[in-house]
Amino acid sequence: MKEKGLLIVLSGPSGVGKGTVRKAVFSRPDAQFEYSISATTRSPREGEVDGVDYFFKSKEEFKQMIQDGKLLEYAEYVGNYYGTPLDYVNETLNSGKDVFLEIEVQGAKQVREKIPDGLFIFLMPPSLNELQSRIVGRGTESVELIHNRMEAARREIELMSLYDYIVENDDVEKAVDRINAIVQAEHFRSERIAGKYIKMLEVEK
Amino acid sequence: MKEKGLLIVLSGPSGVGKGTVRKAVFSRPDAQFEYSISATTRSPREGEVDGVDYFFKSKEEFKQMIQDGKLLEYAEYVGNYYGTPLDYVNETLNSGKDVFLEIEVQGAKQVREKIPDGLFIFLMPPSLNELQSRIVGRGTESVELIHNRMEAARREIELMSLYDYIVENDDVEKAVDRINAIVQAEHFRSERIAGKYIKMLEVEK
């Protein structure tokens, strides 16, 4: 019997660079994760393919998925819904592959409730000053908005002890190395694999 | 303030190849562990240096160390005592370095009681048949002794779920890679480092 895959959840305060790190994780030639494709109600942009970039849904379909418990997590941004389809995640895990989710802190909280044995990694800015520089660096936000985002980030960071691991994003490639070591190690945790070896002993008795 | 080092304990059934794996761990140019020097009552062999290979002790001194709680673990083999001096381990951990212990299963149990937040790795044979071949392969044991050692190994393997990680020793270099990933990952576990980041937030407030 194949071992079940790991659900890896990468989250962290907005502005920390989750998307950049996720892309760098998948750009490694030895990346062995499946990327979880999100469902969304927003319209496809040019070149985006249904079932590849997103599962594109109407608002009615999306609300039905929520009602039917078909979403591992979801959120609303600027009038559109975004969510993680549960079936796709479960099928991939059952086929023995690891699934990689990069989501907001609120979504990660929902996932933890549904899949407590997932592997939760919190991406951490090297410092709050550095996070502020990154947010300011985008150059599009007003002083008030920056203040609000920093307060939100502080509240998000305070949730970090709910995660299994904390990875500093001082350098994208280093962060990827750390994530890869964590995923490799996690496959050897005895609570995940002792059962397999106990079966082996029984067979060989 | 420097972070405290990790105590890494490698154990597993006798015959699994703990000593070989430990030597391979330390032969890597990037090995960043301190090897814990054991205390022993046996006489130094030619070339062995006190404080380098072992701390050589008289039986009286050793028994005094036991009485004074100066040993993290100890055991008696063929009339001699072997043990891990607690002070050396604590000083090294406090200086921020990781300490690597390779010990028998009984010793590992004693260490777990004294240092529950240590990192315990169980080295696992690929199969019981393979373990038997390795024990037989030494060519020095009688059939009865082999039987007894296999029974002991089975009992030792049944303790594996008390460990944090299980690493298969199908290949020495692969086992070392796995151990290195585990140690690296363990440094990012939130229960070990969340406190550091929480302090950082308070300072920056």
PDB file of N, CA and C in Angstrom, chain A residues 10 15-28 123-124 126 130 134 167-180:
ATOM      1  N   LEU A  10       1.885  26.507   3.180  1.00  0.00           N
ATOM      2  CA  LEU A  10       2.779  27.651   3.384  1.00  0.00           C
ATOM      3  C   LEU A  10       1.920  28.897   3.549  1.00  0.00           C
ATOM      4  N   GLY A  15       2.715  40.346   2.365  1.00  0.00           N
ATOM      5  CA  GLY A  15       3.918  41.130   2.133  1.00  0.00           C
ATOM      6  C   GLY A  15       5.202  40.366   2.420  1.00  0.00           C
ATOM      7  N   VAL A  16       5.084  39.166   3.001  1.00  0.00           N
ATOM      8  CA  VAL A  16       6.299  38.442   3.393  1.00  0.00           C
ATOM      9  C   VAL A  16       6.985  37.766   2.197  1.00  0.00           C
ATOM     10  N   GLY A  17       6.210  37.574   1.112  1.00  0.00           N
ATOM     11  CA  GLY A  17       6.805  36.948  -0.072  1.00  0.00           C
ATOM     12  C   GLY A  17       6.425  35.497  -0.277  1.00  0.00           C
ATOM     13  N   LYS A  18       5.232  35.112   0.169  1.00  0.00           N
ATOM     14  CA  LYS A  18       4.758  33.729   0.014  1.00  0.00           C
ATOM     15  C   LYS A  18       4.754  33.289  -1.442  1.00  0.00           C
ATOM     16  N   GLY A  19       4.213  34.161  -2.310  1.00  0.00           N
ATOM     17  CA  GLY A  19       4.072  33.791  -3.723  1.00  0.00           C
ATOM     18  C   GLY A  19       5.434  33.583  -4.376  1.00  0.00           C
ATOM     19  N   THR A  20       6.372  34.460  -4.059  1.00  0.00           N
ATOM     20  CA  THR A  20       7.724  34.341  -4.621  1.00  0.00           C
ATOM     21  C   THR A  20       8.385  33.043  -4.171  1.00  0.00           C
ATOM     22  N   VAL A  21       8.246  32.728  -2.890  1.00  0.00           N
ATOM     23  CA  VAL A  21       8.859  31.505  -2.363  1.00  0.00           C
ATOM     24  C   VAL A  21       8.189  30.280  -2.982  1.00  0.00           C
ATOM     25  N   ARG A  22       6.859  30.323  -3.117  1.00  0.00           N
ATOM     26  CA  ARG A  22       6.150  29.182  -3.709  1.00  0.00           C
ATOM     27  C   ARG A  22       6.627  28.950  -5.140  1.00  0.00           C
ATOM     28  N   LYS A  23       6.761  30.020  -5.907  1.00  0.00           N
ATOM     29  CA  LYS A  23       7.247  29.862  -7.283  1.00  0.00           C
ATOM     30  C   LYS A  23       8.661  29.281  -7.300  1.00  0.00           C
ATOM     31  N   ALA A  24       9.493  29.732  -6.382  1.00  0.00           N
ATOM     32  CA  ALA A  24      10.878  29.223  -6.319  1.00  0.00           C
ATOM     33  C   ALA A  24      10.898  27.749  -5.906  1.00  0.00           C
ATOM     34  N   VAL A  25       9.964  27.352  -5.028  1.00  0.00           N
ATOM     35  CA  VAL A  25       9.859  25.937  -4.638  1.00  0.00           C
ATOM     36  C   VAL A  25       9.577  25.085  -5.872  1.00  0.00           C
ATOM     37  N   PHE A  26       8.634  25.551  -6.699  1.00  0.00           N
ATOM     38  CA  PHE A  26       8.225  24.746  -7.859  1.00  0.00           C
ATOM     39  C   PHE A  26       9.200  24.856  -9.018  1.00  0.00           C
ATOM     40  N   SER A  27      10.083  25.871  -9.002  1.00  0.00           N
ATOM     41  CA  SER A  27      11.016  25.998 -10.118  1.00  0.00           C
ATOM     42  C   SER A  27      12.243  25.102  -9.934  1.00  0.00           C
ATOM     43  N   ARG A  28      12.393  24.494  -8.748  1.00  0.00           N
ATOM     44  CA  ARG A  28      13.500  23.549  -8.547  1.00  0.00           C
ATOM     45  C   ARG A  28      13.252  22.299  -9.386  1.00  0.00           C
ATOM     46  N   LEU A 123       5.851  31.499   7.057  1.00  0.00           N
ATOM     47  CA  LEU A 123       6.944  32.263   6.462  1.00  0.00           C
ATOM     48  C   LEU A 123       7.044  33.592   7.197  1.00  0.00           C
ATOM     49  N   MET A 124       8.237  33.867   7.684  1.00  0.00           N
ATOM     50  CA  MET A 124       8.446  34.972   8.627  1.00  0.00           C
ATOM     51  C   MET A 124       9.351  36.025   7.986  1.00  0.00           C
ATOM     52  N   PRO A 126      12.306  38.778   8.086  1.00  0.00           N
ATOM     53  CA  PRO A 126      13.479  38.881   8.966  1.00  0.00           C
ATOM     54  C   PRO A 126      13.234  39.865  10.112  1.00  0.00           C
ATOM     55  N   GLU A 130      11.729  45.258   8.036  1.00  0.00           N
ATOM     56  CA  GLU A 130      11.929  44.715   6.687  1.00  0.00           C
ATOM     57  C   GLU A 130      10.573  44.509   6.007  1.00  0.00           C
ATOM     58  N   ARG A 134       9.116  46.269   2.584  1.00  0.00           N
ATOM     59  CA  ARG A 134       8.581  45.541   1.424  1.00  0.00           C
ATOM     60  C   ARG A 134       7.207  46.072   1.037  1.00  0.00           C
ATOM     61  N   VAL A 167       9.805  29.561   9.125  1.00  0.00           N
ATOM     62  CA  VAL A 167      10.924  29.711   8.194  1.00  0.00           C
ATOM     63  C   VAL A 167      11.105  31.191   7.895  1.00  0.00           C
ATOM     64  N   GLU A 168      12.314  31.673   8.101  1.00  0.00           N
ATOM     65  CA  GLU A 168      12.590  33.081   7.846  1.00  0.00           C
ATOM     66  C   GLU A 168      12.830  33.276   6.347  1.00  0.00           C
ATOM     67  N   ASN A 169      12.215  34.315   5.812  1.00  0.00           N
ATOM     68  CA  ASN A 169      12.425  34.617   4.392  1.00  0.00           C
ATOM     69  C   ASN A 169      13.427  35.763   4.232  1.00  0.00           C
ATOM     70  N   ASP A 170      14.635  35.510   4.725  1.00  0.00           N
ATOM     71  CA  ASP A 170      15.692  36.510   4.550  1.00  0.00           C
ATOM     72  C   ASP A 170      16.269  36.431   3.145  1.00  0.00           C
ATOM     73  N   ASP A 171      16.116  35.246   2.530  1.00  0.00           N
ATOM     74  CA  ASP A 171      16.659  34.995   1.199  1.00  0.00           C
ATOM     75  C   ASP A 171      15.803  33.896   0.577  1.00  0.00           C
ATOM     76  N   VAL A 172      15.289  34.129  -0.620  1.00  0.00           N
ATOM     77  CA  VAL A 172      14.309  33.204  -1.200  1.00  0.00           C
ATOM     78  C   VAL A 172      14.877  31.796  -1.355  1.00  0.00           C
ATOM     79  N   GLU A 173      16.091  31.676  -1.894  1.00  0.00           N
ATOM     80  CA  GLU A 173      16.634  30.333  -2.126  1.00  0.00           C
ATOM     81  C   GLU A 173      16.911  29.600  -0.808  1.00  0.00           C
ATOM     82  N   LYS A 174      17.359  30.356   0.192  1.00  0.00           N
ATOM     83  CA  LYS A 174      17.564  29.734   1.512  1.00  0.00           C
ATOM     84  C   LYS A 174      16.230  29.270   2.092  1.00  0.00           C
ATOM     85  N   ALA A 175      15.195  30.079   1.912  1.00  0.00           N
ATOM     86  CA  ALA A 175      13.875  29.698   2.420  1.00  0.00           C
ATOM     87  C   ALA A 175      13.413  28.401   1.745  1.00  0.00           C
ATOM     88  N   VAL A 176      13.683  28.278   0.443  1.00  0.00           N
ATOM     89  CA  VAL A 176      13.296  27.057  -0.283  1.00  0.00           C
ATOM     90  C   VAL A 176      14.081  25.852   0.250  1.00  0.00           C
ATOM     91  N   ASP A 177      15.376  26.043   0.493  1.00  0.00           N
ATOM     92  CA  ASP A 177      16.181  24.947   1.057  1.00  0.00           C
ATOM     93  C   ASP A 177      15.591  24.488   2.391  1.00  0.00           C
ATOM     94  N   ARG A 178      15.202  25.457   3.207  1.00  0.00           N
ATOM     95  CA  ARG A 178      14.651  25.115   4.525  1.00  0.00           C
ATOM     96  C   ARG A 178      13.337  24.360   4.383  1.00  0.00           C
ATOM     97  N   ILE A 179      12.486  24.829   3.491  1.00  0.00           N
ATOM     98  CA  ILE A 179      11.199  24.160   3.275  1.00  0.00           C
ATOM     99  C   ILE A 179      11.432  22.735   2.782  1.00  0.00           C
ATOM    100  N   ASN A 180      12.360  22.561   1.864  1.00  0.00           N
ATOM    101  CA  ASN A 180      12.631  21.212   1.353  1.00  0.00           C
ATOM    102  C   ASN A 180      13.157  20.283   2.451  1.00  0.00           C
TER     103      ASN A 180
END
